[in-house]
XYZ file of C-alpha atoms in Angstrom:
675
model
C 9.906 -22.353 -7.875
C 12.947 -24.200 -9.300
C 13.762 -21.219 -11.555
C 13.828 -18.929 -8.537
C 16.233 -21.239 -6.706
C 18.423 -21.486 -9.824
C 18.473 -17.667 -10.039
C 19.650 -17.349 -6.431
C 22.299 -20.046 -6.946
C 23.705 -18.312 -10.047
C 23.797 -14.981 -8.214
C 25.631 -16.559 -5.291
C 28.200 -18.185 -7.594
C 28.773 -14.929 -9.510
C 29.233 -13.133 -6.223
C 31.913 -15.640 -5.219
C 33.630 -15.693 -8.593
C 33.978 -11.914 -8.641
C 36.062 -11.985 -5.440
C 39.613 -13.116 -4.659
C 40.071 -16.880 -4.495
C 40.819 -16.787 -0.782
C 39.064 -14.328 1.463
C 38.549 -13.894 5.182
C 35.350 -12.020 5.865
C 35.670 -9.994 9.055
C 32.825 -7.558 9.119
C 32.847 -4.796 11.743
C 29.705 -3.421 13.290
C 28.447 -0.333 11.524
C 26.403 2.379 13.203
C 23.491 3.309 10.985
C 21.797 6.701 11.325
C 18.406 6.732 9.627
C 17.775 9.677 7.327
C 14.616 10.774 5.580
C 15.079 9.599 2.015
C 12.645 8.777 -0.764
C 12.886 6.227 -3.550
C 12.835 9.047 -6.134
C 13.841 12.680 -5.546
C 10.808 13.741 -7.622
C 8.651 12.723 -4.646
C 10.178 15.495 -2.513
C 7.961 18.002 -4.328
C 4.767 16.284 -3.111
C 3.516 15.802 0.459
C 4.770 12.392 1.548
C 4.618 10.294 4.703
C 7.183 7.514 5.142
C 6.381 4.765 7.665
C 9.249 2.410 8.512
C 9.221 -1.144 9.861
C 9.774 -0.025 13.454
C 6.689 2.208 13.279
C 4.680 -0.633 11.720
C 5.626 -2.824 14.687
C 4.634 -0.065 17.119
C 1.232 0.162 15.428
C 0.910 -3.613 15.796
C -0.568 -3.908 12.328
C -1.643 -7.286 10.998
C -2.899 -5.818 7.713
C -1.714 -2.957 5.506
C -4.910 -0.948 6.026
C -4.054 -0.533 9.732
C -0.891 1.363 8.734
C -2.160 3.634 5.954
C -4.806 5.354 8.111
C -2.053 7.341 9.865
C -1.491 9.470 6.774
C -3.645 12.559 6.148
C -5.920 12.343 3.124
C -6.292 8.555 3.413
C -9.655 6.841 3.789
C -9.947 3.026 3.836
C -13.120 1.461 2.455
C -13.594 -1.580 4.688
C -16.313 -4.240 4.630
C -15.418 -5.401 8.147
C -13.252 -8.000 9.872
C -9.922 -9.417 8.746
C -11.483 -10.862 5.581
C -13.529 -7.849 4.522
C -12.219 -6.264 1.312
C -10.152 -3.143 2.025
C -9.379 -0.558 -0.654
C -7.568 2.777 -0.620
C -9.241 6.175 -1.113
C -7.030 9.300 -1.202
C -8.119 12.921 -1.443
C -11.638 11.799 -2.303
C -10.533 9.562 -5.183
C -11.677 5.923 -5.233
C -9.278 2.974 -5.266
C -8.987 2.754 -9.077
C -7.650 6.346 -9.065
C -4.868 5.628 -6.562
C -1.788 3.629 -7.475
C -0.338 0.862 -5.284
C 3.275 -0.101 -6.019
C 5.570 -2.825 -4.706
C 9.144 -1.577 -5.122
C 7.941 0.453 -8.113
C 5.906 -2.365 -9.768
C 2.134 -1.559 -10.056
C -0.197 -3.877 -8.106
C -3.524 -2.416 -9.286
C -5.635 -4.916 -11.197
C -6.075 -4.259 -14.922
C -9.460 -5.939 -14.528
C -11.091 -3.551 -12.045
C -8.362 -0.953 -11.442
C -8.377 -1.663 -7.717
C -6.238 -3.592 -5.243
C -7.345 -5.402 -2.087
C -4.952 -4.330 0.692
C -5.403 -7.769 2.313
C -3.247 -9.303 -0.422
C 0.047 -7.903 0.914
C 1.641 -9.336 4.046
C 2.494 -6.329 6.206
C 5.277 -8.212 8.028
C 7.452 -8.321 4.867
C 7.424 -4.535 4.458
C 10.476 -2.448 5.326
C 8.873 0.944 4.728
C 5.916 2.552 2.994
C 5.867 5.822 1.055
C 2.438 7.474 0.974
C 2.514 10.196 -1.696
C -0.515 12.488 -1.837
C -1.387 14.167 -5.118
C -1.096 13.339 -8.816
C 2.062 11.614 -10.079
C 1.217 10.132 -13.508
C 4.291 11.663 -15.176
C 6.439 9.641 -12.745
C 4.474 6.417 -12.174
C 1.933 6.255 -15.007
C -1.833 5.777 -15.038
C -4.151 5.736 -11.988
C -1.859 8.054 -9.978
C -4.574 10.743 -9.642
C -5.382 10.897 -5.931
C -2.030 9.569 -4.776
C 0.460 6.710 -4.696
C 1.458 4.142 -2.091
C 4.901 2.621 -2.715
C 5.535 -0.472 -0.592
C 9.265 -1.039 -0.239
C 11.405 -3.933 0.908
C 14.858 -2.519 0.391
C 16.455 -2.427 3.813
C 19.227 -4.751 4.949
C 17.733 -7.277 7.415
C 18.314 -6.479 11.068
C 17.734 -10.015 12.342
C 18.160 -13.623 11.203
C 14.936 -15.133 12.589
C 11.715 -13.367 13.505
C 8.543 -15.125 14.684
C 5.234 -13.556 15.661
C 2.160 -15.415 16.917
C -1.085 -13.558 17.513
C -4.419 -14.701 18.903
C -7.477 -12.474 18.987
C -11.115 -12.672 19.877
C -14.269 -10.661 20.423
C -16.743 -10.460 23.264
C -18.784 -13.186 21.663
C -20.666 -14.979 24.384
C -21.495 -18.426 23.015
C -19.672 -17.795 19.728
C -15.954 -18.269 19.231
C -15.035 -15.285 17.069
C -11.380 -16.301 17.038
C -8.611 -15.045 14.782
C -5.072 -16.409 14.558
C -2.165 -14.666 12.806
C 1.124 -16.540 12.470
C 4.267 -15.054 10.935
C 7.749 -16.492 10.416
C 10.717 -14.679 8.834
C 14.165 -16.074 8.077
C 16.972 -13.837 6.775
C 20.089 -15.691 5.638
C 23.338 -13.859 4.796
C 24.865 -15.109 1.550
C 28.301 -15.046 3.198
C 27.198 -17.965 5.400
C 25.846 -19.785 2.350
C 29.165 -19.336 0.549
C 31.120 -20.510 3.597
C 29.149 -23.761 3.725
C 29.413 -24.430 -0.018
C 33.026 -23.368 -0.581
C 34.717 -24.119 2.741
C 38.236 -24.145 1.287
C 37.912 -20.828 -0.524
C 36.193 -18.578 1.960
C 36.284 -18.216 5.731
C 33.566 -16.389 7.639
C 33.908 -14.704 11.006
C 30.485 -15.640 12.446
C 30.806 -13.197 15.332
C 30.836 -10.249 12.936
C 28.407 -11.360 10.241
C 26.491 -8.834 8.167
C 24.829 -8.756 4.740
C 27.727 -7.290 2.728
C 27.469 -9.850 -0.070
C 23.676 -10.010 -0.018
C 21.030 -12.150 1.604
C 18.210 -14.608 1.081
C 15.018 -13.900 3.006
C 12.006 -16.173 3.473
C 8.737 -15.011 4.988
C 5.461 -16.831 5.564
C 2.295 -15.401 7.085
C -0.911 -17.294 7.836
C -4.229 -15.794 8.953
C -7.243 -17.801 10.053
C -10.334 -15.992 11.310
C -13.844 -17.178 12.137
C -15.016 -13.640 11.433
C -18.289 -14.113 13.334
C -17.982 -10.998 15.455
C -20.997 -9.832 17.470
C -22.969 -6.645 16.907
C -26.149 -4.990 18.114
C -28.612 -3.900 15.452
C -31.886 -2.055 15.797
C -34.774 -4.006 14.306
C -37.879 -1.808 14.239
C -36.711 0.152 17.280
C -35.571 -2.837 19.328
C -31.858 -3.529 19.751
C -30.930 -7.166 19.144
C -27.645 -9.035 19.398
C -26.433 -10.816 16.262
C -23.283 -12.480 14.959
C -21.681 -11.896 11.575
C -22.275 -14.898 9.325
C -20.242 -16.308 6.427
C -17.304 -13.993 7.139
C -14.617 -16.621 7.771
C -11.217 -15.795 6.303
C -8.215 -17.961 5.517
C -5.099 -16.423 3.959
C -1.618 -17.791 3.277
C 1.096 -15.400 2.120
C 4.692 -16.478 1.447
C 7.631 -14.595 -0.034
C 11.187 -15.449 -1.048
C 13.685 -12.641 -1.592
C 17.308 -12.715 -2.707
C 19.857 -9.963 -3.120
C 23.477 -10.099 -4.238
C 26.142 -7.495 -5.024
C 28.288 -8.324 -8.066
C 31.013 -5.992 -9.366
C 28.997 -2.872 -8.606
C 25.635 -4.330 -9.665
C 22.943 -4.898 -7.054
C 20.551 -7.675 -8.089
C 17.283 -8.283 -6.233
C 14.658 -10.910 -6.952
C 11.398 -11.502 -5.122
C 8.618 -14.070 -5.421
C 5.332 -13.642 -3.526
C 2.555 -16.201 -3.312
C -0.821 -15.647 -1.678
C -3.910 -17.803 -1.424
C -7.244 -16.713 0.011
C -10.471 -18.564 0.764
C -13.189 -16.511 2.391
C -16.894 -16.133 2.799
C -18.716 -13.085 1.437
C -21.138 -11.905 4.126
C -24.422 -10.416 3.041
C -25.709 -6.962 3.991
C -27.535 -6.255 7.233
C -30.991 -4.993 6.311
C -33.900 -3.701 8.350
C -35.940 -6.691 9.423
C -33.329 -9.344 8.598
C -29.654 -10.264 8.595
C -28.792 -11.619 5.162
C -26.934 -14.894 5.787
C -25.201 -15.236 2.430
C -23.207 -18.383 1.601
C -21.272 -16.903 -1.321
C -17.512 -17.460 -1.360
C -14.401 -16.025 -2.973
C -11.225 -17.972 -3.742
C -8.165 -16.095 -4.950
C -4.612 -17.082 -5.835
C -1.797 -14.634 -6.620
C 1.747 -15.093 -7.912
C 4.063 -12.080 -8.104
C 7.609 -12.397 -9.426
C 9.857 -9.438 -10.061
C 13.535 -8.699 -10.420
C 15.437 -5.440 -10.427
C 19.018 -4.403 -10.798
C 20.877 -1.128 -10.556
C 24.407 0.022 -11.181
C 26.190 3.286 -10.448
C 28.722 3.856 -13.209
C 30.214 6.949 -11.553
C 29.116 9.686 -9.227
C 26.939 11.168 -11.943
C 24.880 8.292 -13.357
C 22.884 5.217 -12.344
C 20.932 2.673 -14.383
C 17.894 0.861 -12.947
C 16.164 -2.018 -14.729
C 13.189 -3.874 -13.275
C 10.707 -6.422 -14.510
C 7.646 -8.015 -13.001
C 5.054 -10.723 -13.618
C 1.697 -11.031 -11.852
C -0.817 -13.857 -12.052
C -4.241 -13.601 -10.447
C -6.857 -16.365 -10.418
C -10.185 -15.211 -8.987
C -13.108 -17.599 -8.473
C -16.462 -16.319 -7.261
C -18.844 -19.017 -6.019
C -22.476 -17.898 -5.974
C -25.111 -18.828 -3.461
C -26.774 -22.232 -3.379
C -29.837 -20.583 -4.860
C -28.567 -18.875 -8.028
C -25.386 -20.972 -8.721
C -23.939 -17.872 -10.422
C -20.228 -18.747 -10.438
C -17.582 -16.784 -12.346
C -13.855 -17.197 -12.889
C -11.258 -14.643 -14.076
C -7.548 -15.149 -14.764
C -5.339 -12.074 -15.174
C -1.701 -12.055 -16.308
C 0.441 -8.883 -16.259
C 4.024 -8.282 -17.452
C 5.967 -5.091 -16.722
C 9.460 -3.887 -17.687
C 10.888 -0.546 -16.497
C 14.172 1.066 -17.461
C 15.309 4.283 -15.741
C 18.588 6.093 -16.377
C 19.661 8.962 -14.112
C 22.611 11.203 -14.948
C 23.896 14.698 -14.243
C 24.691 17.075 -17.079
C 25.607 20.749 -16.655
C 24.617 20.440 -12.981
C 21.107 19.382 -14.018
C 19.737 16.028 -12.895
C 18.252 14.120 -15.846
C 16.028 11.069 -15.690
C 14.910 9.072 -18.739
C 12.202 6.404 -18.480
C 10.934 3.614 -20.739
C 8.104 1.281 -19.676
C 6.386 -1.733 -21.222
C 3.206 -3.244 -19.742
C 1.108 -6.122 -21.074
C -2.164 -7.367 -19.538
C -4.322 -10.316 -20.564
C -7.656 -11.198 -18.960
C -9.694 -14.339 -19.527
C -13.086 -14.792 -17.913
C -16.541 -16.193 -18.391
C -18.322 -12.876 -17.721
C -16.664 -10.840 -20.482
C -18.535 -9.603 -23.526
C -19.637 -12.629 -25.568
C -18.069 -11.176 -28.728
C -14.579 -11.355 -27.122
C -14.427 -15.154 -26.867
C -13.694 -14.742 -23.133
C -10.318 -13.031 -23.639
C -9.023 -9.468 -23.873
C -5.528 -7.955 -23.791
C -3.810 -4.572 -23.816
C -0.242 -3.359 -24.254
C 0.917 0.015 -22.918
C 4.183 1.651 -23.982
C 5.427 4.738 -22.155
C 8.371 7.125 -22.360
C 9.172 9.941 -19.966
C 11.814 12.506 -19.143
C 12.504 14.533 -16.011
C 14.780 17.489 -15.185
C 15.750 18.645 -11.715
C 17.936 21.619 -10.797
C 19.108 23.215 -7.537
C 19.918 26.894 -7.090
C 21.461 28.748 -4.166
C 19.971 32.175 -3.399
C 21.667 33.910 -0.466
C 22.543 30.430 0.845
C 18.883 29.409 0.645
C 18.104 26.414 -1.555
C 15.652 26.608 -4.478
C 14.943 23.420 -6.404
C 12.826 22.912 -9.543
C 11.389 19.763 -11.083
C 9.915 19.417 -14.584
C 8.726 16.107 -16.012
C 6.678 14.818 -18.927
C 5.458 11.410 -20.024
C 3.553 9.875 -22.929
C 1.559 6.629 -22.540
C 0.094 4.774 -25.527
C -2.252 1.792 -25.272
C -2.735 -0.868 -27.964
C -5.528 -3.436 -28.125
C -7.238 -5.122 -31.047
C -10.532 -5.160 -29.095
C -10.659 -1.374 -28.615
C -12.288 0.850 -31.227
C -9.633 3.540 -30.680
C -6.189 3.056 -29.146
C -5.883 5.189 -26.029
C -3.088 7.636 -25.254
C -2.258 10.187 -22.581
C 0.263 13.008 -22.245
C 1.042 14.014 -18.672
C 3.305 16.559 -17.010
C 4.474 17.806 -13.654
C 6.090 20.999 -12.369
C 7.388 21.288 -8.819
C 9.354 23.775 -6.742
C 10.954 23.647 -3.289
C 12.325 26.576 -1.312
C 14.358 25.732 1.786
C 15.597 28.407 4.149
C 19.109 28.101 5.511
C 18.656 29.640 8.963
C 15.065 28.554 9.612
C 13.979 24.862 9.557
C 11.194 25.702 7.094
C 10.538 24.149 3.700
C 7.994 25.499 1.192
C 6.843 23.423 -1.789
C 4.386 23.463 -4.657
C 3.402 20.900 -7.234
C 1.238 21.191 -10.354
C 0.441 18.086 -12.389
C -1.718 16.724 -15.190
C -2.676 13.063 -14.702
C -4.728 10.275 -16.259
C -6.311 6.849 -15.843
C -7.063 4.375 -18.628
C -10.440 2.598 -18.255
C -10.066 -0.898 -16.819
C -11.220 -4.122 -18.463
C -14.456 -4.350 -16.442
C -15.477 -0.822 -17.471
C -14.930 -1.702 -21.123
C -15.769 -5.379 -21.506
C -17.786 -6.735 -18.573
C -20.921 -8.368 -19.932
C -23.966 -6.051 -20.024
C -21.963 -3.277 -18.341
C -18.796 -2.386 -20.266
C -18.500 0.314 -22.944
C -15.692 -0.131 -25.496
C -15.213 3.492 -26.566
C -14.532 4.977 -23.122
C -12.013 7.829 -22.917
C -9.195 8.016 -20.365
C -9.964 10.046 -17.263
C -7.905 13.242 -16.925
C -7.147 15.377 -13.890
C -5.372 18.614 -12.971
C -3.824 18.711 -9.509
C -2.364 21.617 -7.520
C -0.643 21.310 -4.146
C 0.908 24.042 -1.961
C 2.545 23.030 1.297
C 5.033 23.755 4.042
C 7.095 21.723 6.500
C 8.579 22.961 9.761
C 11.004 21.097 11.983
C 10.819 21.763 15.731
C 14.191 21.230 17.463
C 14.889 18.169 15.313
C 12.192 16.397 17.329
C 8.855 16.957 15.580
C 8.126 17.542 11.914
C 4.952 19.521 11.123
C 3.433 19.553 7.647
C 0.543 21.611 6.265
C -0.783 21.284 2.692
C -3.611 22.721 0.618
C -4.748 20.899 -2.515
C -7.099 21.203 -5.466
C -8.058 18.381 -7.833
C -10.294 18.587 -10.895
C -11.080 15.328 -12.723
C -12.843 15.173 -16.100
C -14.300 12.380 -18.255
C -14.852 10.524 -14.995
C -16.180 7.018 -15.582
C -19.324 6.232 -13.622
C -22.052 3.596 -13.740
C -25.426 4.862 -14.956
C -28.713 2.904 -15.156
C -29.763 1.888 -18.666
C -32.821 -0.097 -17.558
C -34.468 -1.084 -14.270
C -31.990 -3.984 -13.958
C -28.865 -3.006 -15.944
C -26.084 -0.426 -15.623
C -23.434 0.829 -18.013
C -20.031 2.551 -17.658
C -19.937 6.036 -19.239
C -17.666 9.133 -19.422
C -20.239 11.639 -18.161
C -19.003 12.800 -14.782
C -16.739 15.546 -13.462
C -15.616 15.920 -9.863
C -13.724 18.461 -7.798
C -11.763 17.933 -4.602
C -10.365 20.733 -2.453
C -8.963 20.572 1.044
C -6.217 21.006 3.623
C -4.093 18.380 5.359
C -2.103 18.569 8.585
C 0.369 16.132 10.102
C 2.776 16.147 13.044
C 5.284 13.324 13.456
C 7.887 12.678 16.138
C 11.250 12.069 14.453
C 13.319 11.508 17.600
C 12.508 10.247 21.094
C 11.683 12.795 23.786
C 13.147 11.801 27.139
C 11.021 12.817 30.136
C 13.237 11.272 32.835
C 15.570 8.304 33.255
C 12.743 5.787 33.066
C 10.156 7.378 30.767
C 10.393 8.670 27.219
C 7.947 9.455 24.439
C 8.638 6.874 21.765
C 6.182 7.874 19.046
C 3.788 10.710 18.222
C 1.746 10.812 15.036
C -1.188 13.155 14.378
C -3.018 13.727 11.098
C -6.112 15.714 10.143
C -7.838 16.296 6.807
C -10.552 18.812 5.985
C -11.862 18.324 2.453
C -14.773 18.944 0.135
C -15.325 16.397 -2.631
C -18.136 17.434 -4.943
C -19.830 16.042 -8.022
C -19.559 18.724 -10.733
C -21.528 16.910 -13.435
C -23.788 19.527 -15.000
C -27.468 19.020 -15.757
C -27.833 16.335 -13.096
C -29.589 16.193 -9.727
C -26.249 15.352 -8.088
C -24.490 18.604 -9.040
C -22.525 20.025 -6.077
C -23.391 16.976 -3.968
C -20.777 15.269 -1.837
C -19.246 12.181 -3.464
C -20.517 8.942 -1.968
C -18.613 7.435 0.964
C -16.194 10.393 1.148
C -16.111 12.163 4.563
C -15.422 15.876 4.910
C -13.115 15.252 7.871
C -10.588 12.537 8.656
C -8.286 12.256 11.635
C -5.872 9.848 13.280
C -3.464 9.942 16.182
C -1.031 7.638 17.950
C 1.223 8.090 20.952
C 3.475 5.582 22.701
C 5.663 5.790 25.801
C 8.692 3.781 26.834
C 8.239 3.164 30.564
C 11.313 1.256 31.784
C 11.334 -1.546 29.181
C 7.571 -1.476 28.566
C 6.013 0.143 25.495
C 2.569 1.595 26.256
C 0.408 3.512 23.822
C -2.912 4.330 22.251
C -4.435 5.070 18.838
C -7.411 7.097 17.608
C -9.229 7.088 14.277
C -11.959 9.579 13.348
C -14.257 10.023 10.346
C -17.048 12.548 9.901
C -20.406 11.684 8.343
C -20.735 10.333 4.789
C -23.507 9.649 2.293
C -24.002 6.374 0.466
C -26.351 7.798 -2.163
C -25.320 10.341 -4.800
C -28.261 12.668 -4.070
C -27.081 13.056 -0.419
C -30.558 12.330 0.931
C -30.826 12.377 4.704
C -31.819 8.709 4.631
C -28.406 7.848 3.159
C -26.422 9.519 5.949
C -23.786 7.384 7.670
C -22.900 8.931 11.070
C -19.424 9.981 12.156
C -17.373 7.663 14.354
C -14.294 7.663 16.605
C -12.370 4.469 17.371
C -9.842 4.162 20.225
C -7.235 1.409 20.691
C -4.802 0.599 23.509
C -1.643 -1.535 23.526
C 1.172 -2.584 25.836
C 4.350 -4.439 24.874
C 6.485 -6.136 27.513
C 9.890 -7.791 27.037
C 10.021 -11.274 28.553
C 13.622 -12.097 27.657
C 16.228 -9.750 26.187
C 19.800 -10.974 25.689
C 22.096 -8.911 23.443
C 20.094 -8.520 20.198
C 17.838 -11.519 20.904
C 14.463 -10.954 22.510
C 11.052 -12.411 23.304
C 8.209 -9.916 23.666
C 4.584 -10.158 24.718
C 2.048 -7.637 23.415
C -1.585 -7.062 24.389
C -3.986 -4.955 22.286
C -7.534 -3.796 22.892
C -9.088 -2.569 19.661
C -12.203 -0.400 19.661
C -12.063 0.029 23.451
C -15.500 1.612 23.751
C -17.195 -1.051 21.596
C -18.400 1.540 19.070
C -20.905 0.233 16.528
C -20.346 1.900 13.155
C -20.539 1.480 9.391
C -17.934 2.421 6.765
C -19.979 0.860 3.951
C -23.755 0.871 4.252
C -25.258 -2.342 5.686
C -21.792 -3.792 6.481
C -21.280 -3.281 10.196
C -17.747 -3.091 11.590
C -16.406 -5.176 14.512
C -16.841 -4.029 18.097
C -14.377 -4.457 20.949
C -11.599 -6.941 20.232
C -8.734 -8.386 22.283
C -5.446 -9.520 20.758
C -2.451 -11.223 22.404
C 0.834 -11.513 20.468
C 4.134 -13.250 21.156
C 7.196 -12.072 19.220
C 10.620 -13.732 18.979
C 13.659 -12.038 17.386
C 17.037 -13.703 16.941
């Protein structure tokens, strides 16, 4: 922690030193008009949904999974409740085949390839980019189904923000409580400088902004009993039960600093999270398994990035990150099967953008190092394994005007090479991407296509987990094709329609090697084909003086995800836990000063066994939510708001994962303070 504070202090001093010795800061108000921009212009060639902080607040999300479901192609695997593990599936690809980024730094675990969405505090997010389709030539491995880039890049809009939330279920004699507490403090560096160097700098406090930079502190605490009620049929008779051993305690804190020094923008962020939760057992016919297993997890994430525009034609971006994960699994009182894993990751990225002969060029160099220690690794490894990945990439982008219509092309390539003394062969992958956009001048229509070749290196568990891993696994490879169109209706609603095809080879799956053991092997091939539709309101629609439509979001996915492994009894069978249809919708109205709205989430049937037997069918479900937000006090830019949510209004009983029942009707009351 002291090094982080030293870093911020040095940045603040440099910021001061680079200015005149005496300065009066009088900062006028600036009107900001939000535009649709992406973190990398290469993303424009893929279907992308961007969700900003205002939309996140409208959703009322307490966890990241509650936000991502409003994108087409997205399916969240959820074990239930606030503490249930939540992972991202996109276009039929499991979590290890979808990349999660935080400001461009990968969050996926090198141990299992996945990322638990509970481990990111949604209140610290400024916006989220959800990119559907392969993007390995831009972001590297695991970007097969899609990419989620979590961004905190906006200038703070408030100094203090507090949110308190209390929720509960219809639990009868059981409590079933959940408490979510969030506190955010944004501190302009100009105020810091004024207090430290009173004789050198004078601040006009009535016109303060974040011109010189800011320091932001955020803390979020979640405490949930998790013992929600459910009705389960036991031999034809419906009985009322309560979820056991599903308590959840999570602390997430972040410290962010940004300064502007002589044209350089420096940003540093430290995130700490600690989780202690029970692992509930499955609900089986004839009994409810009351497991007492527990999981304790601690995460440290530290990253810094800087960028500098040298002229109108070039920009240099350098970023580095460190992640530490300590995972302790505590077995039941009966088997005492505890295990502990510690994972350390280092990442350095260097990107240089420049224009030459009216062609946009982008050069990329990346270094990644991962080290895992654990007591369940292959005995021959002495409980430690590591891997280094070096990557280099290059991208070209060019615009053409054809009868005043815009035609843009994108071509990129990347080479990744892995090094590890434990691996029998060092792994490598060559990926590429071609994209085209055609935008009509007189019609608000945009046509796009994207063709890519992508990859995923096997994770440490697949290679080295005791009695399961296979050292000589090959990287998975995929070919992705996307064709889409966007149409803007009166600058009010943006409609998007996409068709996609994905073919993945050398897919790593677990196969039985004995009645009690399994092994990871490259034997599978899968194919995903589908269409995606979305409609999003981009500007308020005023009905009369008192009522306006504040938000509309609709998404629908129709897909077919099939196992194409030849000579198996699962050929042409639907992949497990992948629905053929997904849908979501949200609408909110501003009625006087009240915000009133509702949300819908739909999933068609799924199978939890690879042979798609009728006994493994999980039925479709539709979940409806309602919310109302009322201002209590509103003075200038300061406000106190009260929000009431009813989740799962119709108390639908459903499963996302077999034998792990989801919560029924829930009530949530939130108090928000903004200064």
